[in-house]
Every structure is written in structure tokens, then in C-alpha cells.
Coordinates of N, CA and C in Angstrom, one line a residue:
X1441 N 7.3 29.9 -16.4 CA 6.5 29.4 -17.5 C 5.4 28.5 -16.9
X1442 N 4.2 28.8 -17.3 CA 3.0 28.0 -16.8 C 2.9 26.7 -17.5
X1443 N 2.5 25.6 -16.8 CA 2.3 24.4 -17.6 C 1.0 24.5 -18.4
X1444 N 1.1 23.8 -19.6 CA 0.0 23.8 -20.5 C -1.1 22.8 -19.9
X1445 N -2.4 23.1 -20.4 CA -3.5 22.3 -19.9 C -3.3 20.8 -20.0
X1446 N -2.8 20.2 -21.1 CA -2.7 18.8 -21.2 C -1.6 18.3 -20.1
X1447 N -0.6 19.1 -19.8 CA 0.4 18.7 -18.8 C -0.3 18.6 -17.4
X1448 N -1.1 19.6 -17.1 CA -1.8 19.6 -15.8 C -2.8 18.4 -15.8
X1449 N -3.5 18.2 -16.9 CA -4.4 17.1 -16.9 C -3.7 15.8 -16.8
X1450 N -2.5 15.7 -17.5 CA -1.7 14.4 -17.4 C -1.3 14.2 -15.9
X1451 N -0.9 15.3 -15.2 CA -0.5 15.2 -13.8 C -1.7 14.7 -13.0
X1452 N -2.9 15.3 -13.2 CA -4.1 14.9 -12.4 C -4.4 13.4 -12.7
X1453 N -4.2 13.0 -14.0 CA -4.5 11.6 -14.4 C -3.5 10.7 -13.6
X1454 N -2.2 11.1 -13.6 CA -1.2 10.3 -12.9 C -1.5 10.2 -11.4
X1455 N -1.9 11.3 -10.8 CA -2.3 11.3 -9.4 C -3.5 10.4 -9.1
X1456 N -4.5 10.4 -10.0 CA -5.7 9.5 -9.8 C -5.2 8.1 -10.0
X1457 N -4.4 7.8 -10.9 CA -3.9 6.4 -11.1 C -3.1 6.0 -9.9
X1458 N -2.3 6.8 -9.4 CA -1.5 6.5 -8.2 C -2.4 6.2 -7.0
X1459 N -3.4 7.0 -6.8 CA -4.3 6.8 -5.7 C -5.1 5.5 -5.9
X1460 N -5.5 5.2 -7.1 CA -6.2 4.0 -7.4 C -5.3 2.8 -7.1
X1461 N -4.1 2.9 -7.6 CA -3.1 1.8 -7.3 C -2.9 1.5 -5.9
X1462 N -2.8 2.6 -5.1 CA -2.7 2.4 -3.6 C -3.9 1.8 -3.0
X1463 N -5.1 2.1 -3.5 CA -6.3 1.5 -2.9 C -6.3 0.0 -3.3
X1464 N -6.0 -0.3 -4.5 CA -6.0 -1.7 -4.9 C -5.0 -2.5 -4.1
X1465 N -3.8 -1.9 -3.9 CA -2.8 -2.6 -3.1 C -3.3 -2.9 -1.6
X1466 N -4.0 -1.9 -1.1 CA -4.6 -2.0 0.2 C -5.6 -3.1 0.3
X1467 N -6.5 -3.1 -0.8 CA -7.5 -4.1 -0.8 C -6.9 -5.5 -1.0
X1468 N -5.8 -5.6 -1.7 CA -5.2 -7.0 -1.8 C -4.8 -7.5 -0.5
X1469 N -4.2 -6.6 0.4 CA -3.8 -7.0 1.7 C -5.0 -7.4 2.5
X1470 N -6.1 -6.6 2.4 CA -7.3 -6.9 3.1 C -7.9 -8.3 2.7
X1471 N -7.9 -8.6 1.4 CA -8.4 -9.8 0.9 C -7.5 -11.0 1.2
X1472 N -6.2 -10.9 1.3 CA -5.3 -12.0 1.5 C -5.3 -12.4 3.0
X1473 N -5.5 -11.5 3.9 CA -5.4 -11.8 5.3 C -6.3 -12.9 5.8
X1474 N -7.6 -12.9 5.3 CA -8.5 -14.0 5.8 C -8.1 -15.4 5.3
X1475 N -7.2 -15.5 4.3 CA -6.7 -16.8 3.9 C -5.7 -17.3 4.9
X1476 N -5.2 -16.5 5.8 CA -4.3 -16.9 6.9 C -5.1 -17.0 8.2
X1477 N -6.1 -16.1 8.4 CA -6.9 -16.1 9.6 C -8.4 -16.0 9.2
X1478 N -9.0 -17.1 9.1 CA -10.3 -17.3 8.6 C -11.4 -16.4 9.3
X1479 N -11.2 -16.2 10.6 CA -12.2 -15.4 11.3 C -12.2 -13.9 10.9
X1480 N -11.3 -13.5 10.1 CA -11.3 -12.1 9.6 C -12.1 -11.9 8.3
X1481 N -12.6 -13.0 7.7 CA -13.2 -13.0 6.4 C -14.4 -12.0 6.5
X1482 N -15.4 -12.1 7.4 CA -16.5 -11.1 7.4 C -16.0 -9.7 7.5
X1483 N -15.0 -9.4 8.3 CA -14.5 -8.0 8.4 C -13.9 -7.6 7.1
X1484 N -13.1 -8.4 6.5 CA -12.5 -8.1 5.2 C -13.6 -7.8 4.1
X1485 N -14.6 -8.6 4.1 CA -15.7 -8.4 3.2 C -16.4 -7.0 3.4
X1486 N -16.6 -6.7 4.6 CA -17.2 -5.4 4.9 C -16.3 -4.2 4.6
X1487 N -15.0 -4.3 5.0 CA -14.1 -3.2 4.7 C -14.0 -3.0 3.2
X1488 N -13.8 -4.1 2.4 CA -13.6 -4.0 1.0 C -14.9 -3.4 0.4
X1489 N -16.0 -3.8 0.8 CA -17.3 -3.2 0.3 C -17.3 -1.7 0.4
X1490 N -17.0 -1.2 1.6 CA -17.1 0.3 1.8 C -16.0 1.0 1.1
X1491 N -14.8 0.4 1.0 CA -13.7 1.0 0.3 C -14.1 1.1 -1.2
X1492 N -14.7 0.1 -1.8 CA -15.1 0.1 -3.2 C -16.1 1.2 -3.5
X1493 N -17.1 1.3 -2.6 CA -18.2 2.3 -2.9 C -17.7 3.7 -2.6
X1494 N -17.0 3.9 -1.6 CA -16.7 5.3 -1.2 C -15.4 5.9 -1.8
X1495 N -14.4 5.0 -2.1 CA -13.1 5.4 -2.5 C -12.8 5.0 -4.0
X1496 N -12.8 3.6 -4.2 CA -12.3 3.1 -5.4 C -13.2 3.5 -6.6
X1497 N -14.5 3.3 -6.5 CA -15.3 3.6 -7.7 C -15.2 5.1 -8.1
X1498 N -15.2 6.1 -7.2 CA -14.9 7.5 -7.7 C -13.5 7.6 -8.3
X1499 N -12.5 6.9 -7.8 CA -11.2 7.0 -8.4 C -11.2 6.4 -9.8
X1500 N -11.8 5.3 -10.0 CA -11.9 4.7 -11.3 C -12.6 5.6 -12.3
X1501 N -13.6 6.2 -11.9 CA -14.3 7.2 -12.7 C -13.5 8.4 -13.1
X1502 N -12.7 8.9 -12.1 CA -11.8 10.0 -12.4 C -10.7 9.6 -13.3
X1503 N -10.2 8.4 -13.2 CA -9.1 7.9 -14.1 C -9.7 7.8 -15.5
X1504 N -10.9 7.3 -15.7 CA -11.5 7.1 -17.0 C -11.8 8.5 -17.6
X1505 N -12.3 9.5 -16.8 CA -12.6 10.8 -17.3 C -11.3 11.5 -17.7
X1506 N -10.3 11.5 -16.9 CA -9.0 12.2 -17.3 C -8.3 11.5 -18.4
X1507 N -8.3 10.2 -18.5 CA -7.7 9.5 -19.6 C -8.4 9.7 -20.9
X1508 N -9.8 9.8 -20.8 CA -10.5 10.1 -22.1 C -10.2 11.5 -22.6
X1509 N -10.2 12.5 -21.7 CA -9.9 13.8 -22.1 C -8.5 13.9 -22.7
X1510 N -7.6 13.3 -22.0 CA -6.2 13.3 -22.6 C -6.1 12.6 -24.0
X1511 N -6.8 11.5 -24.2 CA -6.8 10.9 -25.5 C -7.4 11.8 -26.5
X1512 N -8.5 12.4 -26.2 CA -9.2 13.3 -27.1 C -8.4 14.6 -27.4
X1513 N -7.5 14.9 -26.5 CA -6.7 16.1 -26.7 C -5.5 15.9 -27.7
X1514 N -5.2 14.7 -28.0 CA -4.2 14.4 -29.0 C -4.6 14.6 -30.4
X1515 N -3.7 15.1 -31.2 CA -4.1 15.3 -32.6 C -4.3 14.0 -33.3
X1516 N -3.5 13.0 -33.0 CA -3.6 11.7 -33.6 C -3.2 10.6 -32.6
X1517 N -4.0 9.5 -32.6 CA -3.6 8.4 -31.7 C -2.8 7.4 -32.5
X1518 N -1.6 7.1 -32.0 CA -0.8 6.1 -32.7 C -1.3 4.7 -32.3
X1519 N -0.6 3.7 -33.0 CA -0.9 2.3 -32.6 C -0.6 2.0 -31.1
X1520 N 0.5 2.6 -30.6 CA 0.8 2.4 -29.2 C -0.2 3.0 -28.3
X1521 N -0.7 4.2 -28.7 CA -1.8 4.8 -27.9 C -3.0 3.9 -27.8
X1522 N -3.3 3.3 -28.9 CA -4.5 2.4 -28.9 C -4.2 1.2 -28.0
X1523 N -3.0 0.7 -28.1 CA -2.7 -0.5 -27.2 C -2.8 -0.1 -25.8
X1524 N -2.3 1.1 -25.4 CA -2.4 1.6 -24.0 C -3.8 1.8 -23.6
X1525 N -4.7 2.2 -24.5 CA -6.1 2.4 -24.3 C -6.7 1.0 -24.0
X1526 N -6.3 0.0 -24.8 CA -6.9 -1.3 -24.6 C -6.5 -1.9 -23.2
X1527 N -5.2 -1.7 -22.9 CA -4.7 -2.2 -21.6 C -5.4 -1.5 -20.5
X1528 N -5.5 -0.1 -20.6 CA -6.2 0.6 -19.5 C -7.7 0.3 -19.4
X1529 N -8.3 0.1 -20.6 CA -9.7 -0.2 -20.5 C -10.0 -1.6 -20.0
X1530 N -9.0 -2.5 -20.2 CA -9.1 -3.8 -19.6 C -9.0 -3.8 -18.1
X1531 N -8.0 -3.0 -17.6 CA -7.9 -2.8 -16.2 C -9.1 -2.2 -15.6
X1532 N -9.7 -1.2 -16.2 CA -10.9 -0.6 -15.7 C -12.1 -1.6 -15.7
X1533 N -12.2 -2.4 -16.8 CA -13.3 -3.3 -16.9 C -13.2 -4.4 -15.9
X1534 N -12.0 -4.9 -15.7 CA -11.8 -6.0 -14.7 C -12.1 -5.4 -13.3
X1535 N -11.7 -4.2 -13.0 CA -11.9 -3.5 -11.7 C -13.4 -3.3 -11.5
X1536 N -14.1 -2.9 -12.5 CA -15.6 -2.7 -12.4 C -16.3 -4.0 -12.1
X1537 N -15.9 -5.1 -12.8 CA -16.4 -6.4 -12.5 C -16.1 -6.8 -11.1
X1538 N -14.9 -6.5 -10.6 CA -14.5 -6.9 -9.3 C -15.4 -6.1 -8.3
X1539 N -15.6 -4.8 -8.5 CA -16.4 -4.0 -7.6 C -17.8 -4.6 -7.6
X1540 N -18.4 -5.1 -8.7 CA -19.7 -5.7 -8.7 C -19.7 -7.0 -7.8
X1541 N -18.6 -7.8 -7.9 CA -18.5 -9.0 -7.1 C -18.4 -8.6 -5.6
X1542 N -17.6 -7.6 -5.3 CA -17.4 -7.2 -3.9 C -18.7 -6.7 -3.3
X1543 N -19.5 -5.9 -4.1 CA -20.7 -5.4 -3.6 C -21.8 -6.5 -3.4
X1544 N -21.9 -7.4 -4.4 CA -22.8 -8.5 -4.3 C -22.4 -9.4 -3.1
X1545 N -21.1 -9.7 -2.9 CA -20.7 -10.5 -1.7 C -21.0 -9.8 -0.4
X1546 N -20.7 -8.5 -0.3 CA -21.0 -7.7 0.9 C -22.5 -7.7 1.2
X1547 N -23.3 -7.5 0.2 CA -24.8 -7.5 0.4 C -25.3 -8.9 0.9
X1548 N -24.7 -9.9 0.3 CA -25.1 -11.3 0.7 C -24.7 -11.6 2.1
X1549 N -23.5 -11.1 2.5 CA -23.1 -11.3 3.9 C -24.0 -10.5 4.9
X1550 N -24.4 -9.3 4.5 CA -25.3 -8.5 5.4 C -26.7 -9.1 5.4
X1551 N -27.1 -9.6 4.3 CA -28.5 -10.1 4.2 C -28.8 -11.3 5.0
X1552 N -27.9 -12.3 4.8 CA -28.2 -13.6 5.5 C -26.9 -14.3 6.0
X1553 N -25.9 -13.6 6.1 CA -24.6 -14.3 6.5 C -24.0 -15.0 5.3
X1554 N -24.8 -15.2 4.2 CA -24.3 -15.8 3.0 C -23.8 -17.2 3.3
X1555 N -24.0 -18.2 2.4 CA -23.4 -19.5 2.5 C -21.9 -19.3 2.4
X1556 N -21.2 -19.8 3.4 CA -19.8 -19.6 3.6 C -19.0 -19.9 2.3
X1557 N -19.3 -21.0 1.7 CA -18.5 -21.4 0.5 C -18.7 -20.4 -0.6
X1558 N -19.9 -19.9 -0.8 CA -20.1 -18.8 -1.8 C -19.3 -17.6 -1.5
X1559 N -19.2 -17.2 -0.2 CA -18.4 -16.0 0.1 C -16.9 -16.3 -0.2
X1560 N -16.4 -17.5 0.1 CA -15.1 -17.8 -0.2 C -14.8 -17.9 -1.7
X1561 N -15.8 -18.4 -2.4 CA -15.6 -18.4 -3.9 C -15.5 -17.0 -4.4
X1562 N -16.4 -16.1 -3.9 CA -16.3 -14.7 -4.4 C -15.0 -14.1 -4.0
X1563 N -14.5 -14.4 -2.9 CA -13.1 -13.9 -2.5 C -12.0 -14.4 -3.4
X1564 N -12.1 -15.6 -3.9 CA -11.2 -16.1 -4.8 C -11.3 -15.4 -6.2
X1565 N -12.5 -15.1 -6.6 CA -12.8 -14.3 -7.8 C -12.1 -13.0 -7.7
X1566 N -12.3 -12.3 -6.5 CA -11.7 -11.0 -6.3 C -10.2 -11.1 -6.5
X1567 N -9.5 -12.1 -5.9 CA -8.1 -12.3 -6.0 C -7.7 -12.5 -7.5
X1568 N -8.5 -13.3 -8.2 CA -8.2 -13.4 -9.7 C -8.3 -12.1 -10.4
X1569 N -9.3 -11.3 -10.0 CA -9.4 -10.0 -10.6 C -8.2 -9.1 -10.4
X1570 N -7.6 -9.2 -9.2 CA -6.4 -8.5 -8.9 C -5.3 -8.9 -9.9
X1571 N -5.1 -10.2 -10.1 CA -4.0 -10.7 -10.9 C -4.2 -10.2 -12.4
X1572 N -5.4 -10.4 -12.9 CA -5.7 -9.9 -14.3 C -5.6 -8.4 -14.5
X1573 N -6.2 -7.7 -13.5 CA -6.2 -6.3 -13.6 C -4.8 -5.7 -13.4
X1574 N -3.9 -6.3 -12.6 CA -2.6 -5.9 -12.4 C -1.8 -6.0 -13.7
X1575 N -1.9 -7.1 -14.4 CA -1.2 -7.3 -15.7 C -1.6 -6.3 -16.7
X1576 N -2.9 -6.0 -16.8 CA -3.4 -5.0 -17.8 C -2.9 -3.6 -17.4
X1577 N -2.9 -3.3 -16.1 CA -2.5 -2.0 -15.6 C -1.0 -1.8 -15.8
X1578 N -0.2 -2.9 -15.7 CA 1.2 -2.8 -15.9 C 1.5 -2.5 -17.4
X1579 N 0.8 -3.1 -18.3 CA 0.9 -2.8 -19.7 C 0.6 -1.4 -20.0
X1580 N -0.5 -0.8 -19.5 CA -0.9 0.6 -19.7 C 0.2 1.5 -19.0
X1581 N 0.6 1.2 -17.8 CA 1.6 2.0 -17.2 C 2.9 2.1 -17.9
X1582 N 3.4 0.9 -18.4 CA 4.6 0.9 -19.2 C 4.6 1.8 -20.4
X1583 N 3.5 1.8 -21.1 CA 3.3 2.6 -22.3 C 3.1 4.1 -21.8
X1584 N 2.4 4.3 -20.7 CA 2.2 5.7 -20.2 C 3.6 6.3 -19.8
X1585 N 4.4 5.6 -19.2 CA 5.7 6.1 -18.8 C 6.6 6.4 -20.1
X1586 N 6.4 5.5 -21.1 CA 7.1 5.8 -22.3 C 6.7 7.1 -23.0
X1587 N 5.4 7.3 -23.0 CA 4.9 8.5 -23.6 C 5.3 9.8 -22.8
X1588 N 5.3 9.6 -21.5 CA 5.8 10.7 -20.6 C 7.2 11.1 -20.9
X1589 N 8.1 10.0 -21.0 CA 9.5 10.3 -21.3 C 9.7 10.9 -22.7
X1590 N 8.9 10.6 -23.7 CA 8.9 11.2 -25.0 C 8.5 12.7 -24.9
X1591 N 7.5 13.0 -24.1 CA 7.1 14.4 -23.9 C 8.2 15.2 -23.2
X1592 N 8.8 14.6 -22.3 CA 9.9 15.3 -21.5 C 11.1 15.5 -22.3
X1593 N 11.2 14.7 -23.4 CA 12.2 15.0 -24.4 C 13.6 14.6 -24.2

């Protein structure tokens, strides 16, 4: 028996979410390390900059695209679906804000070395984004797993 289109799309959505989560976890390690070894801060800024542009941003866009198509494929969105959409949208919005902070911080470092305190302040904002985004993502994931279990029957 062949899987139905929404099932395949749900699997693609889950794969994109998993990849995104792995990238965010990797970035968290990259961002935390300079707080233990300050000399790694410029390298962490550069690594995170390129990861965001080349890997994370395309993954976020893929998650939004697959999630939108999945939501539109439903006959009716329940209250729990809307809550999941709010949690997921919050995680995406926080992540896009974080990408903007990372890109601005990376360009500042490349342009003039950036005032060190401003670079560290931006790094603390990035860590705050991880915390808020993780909470929102956990809410969306919890509901997503509930919906998957209901479909599995």
C-alpha cells in the first residue's frame, strides 16, 4: 500500500524539523563555547553566520512551506491545531529574529572588528533566542506528536 500525499508531506516536514533542530543544537554549542574560552568568540561568530545563511535559513523556509501545506490540507483546523500553529510560528519568528542578529553581528565583526561589548551583547541575545525558541518549539512538537499518534490510530 502506497502512503498518501499528506503522509509523505508529514514525513518531509518531520525530517526538515529534525534537521533544523540538529542545526540549532549545534549552534547552541558553538555559541556557548566562547563563554568558556573568550578567544573563540570571533570564530563562533563567523561559523554561526555561515551556518545561518547556508543551512538554517533554507531549513526554516522548508519547515514553513511544508507546515503551511499540511495545515491547508486539513478539512478543518481544531483549536489544538491553531495552538500548534501559534507555537510553531513563534519558534520560526524567534529564529528569524535570531538569524538577523547573527547576520548583523557577523557583518559588524567583518567590517570593523566590532566593539567587543556589542558583539558579546549580541551573543547574549542569541542565547536568549535559543531559550525562547526552544520553549515554543517544544509546545509545537508536543502537539505534533499528539496529532501523529492520533493519525496512527
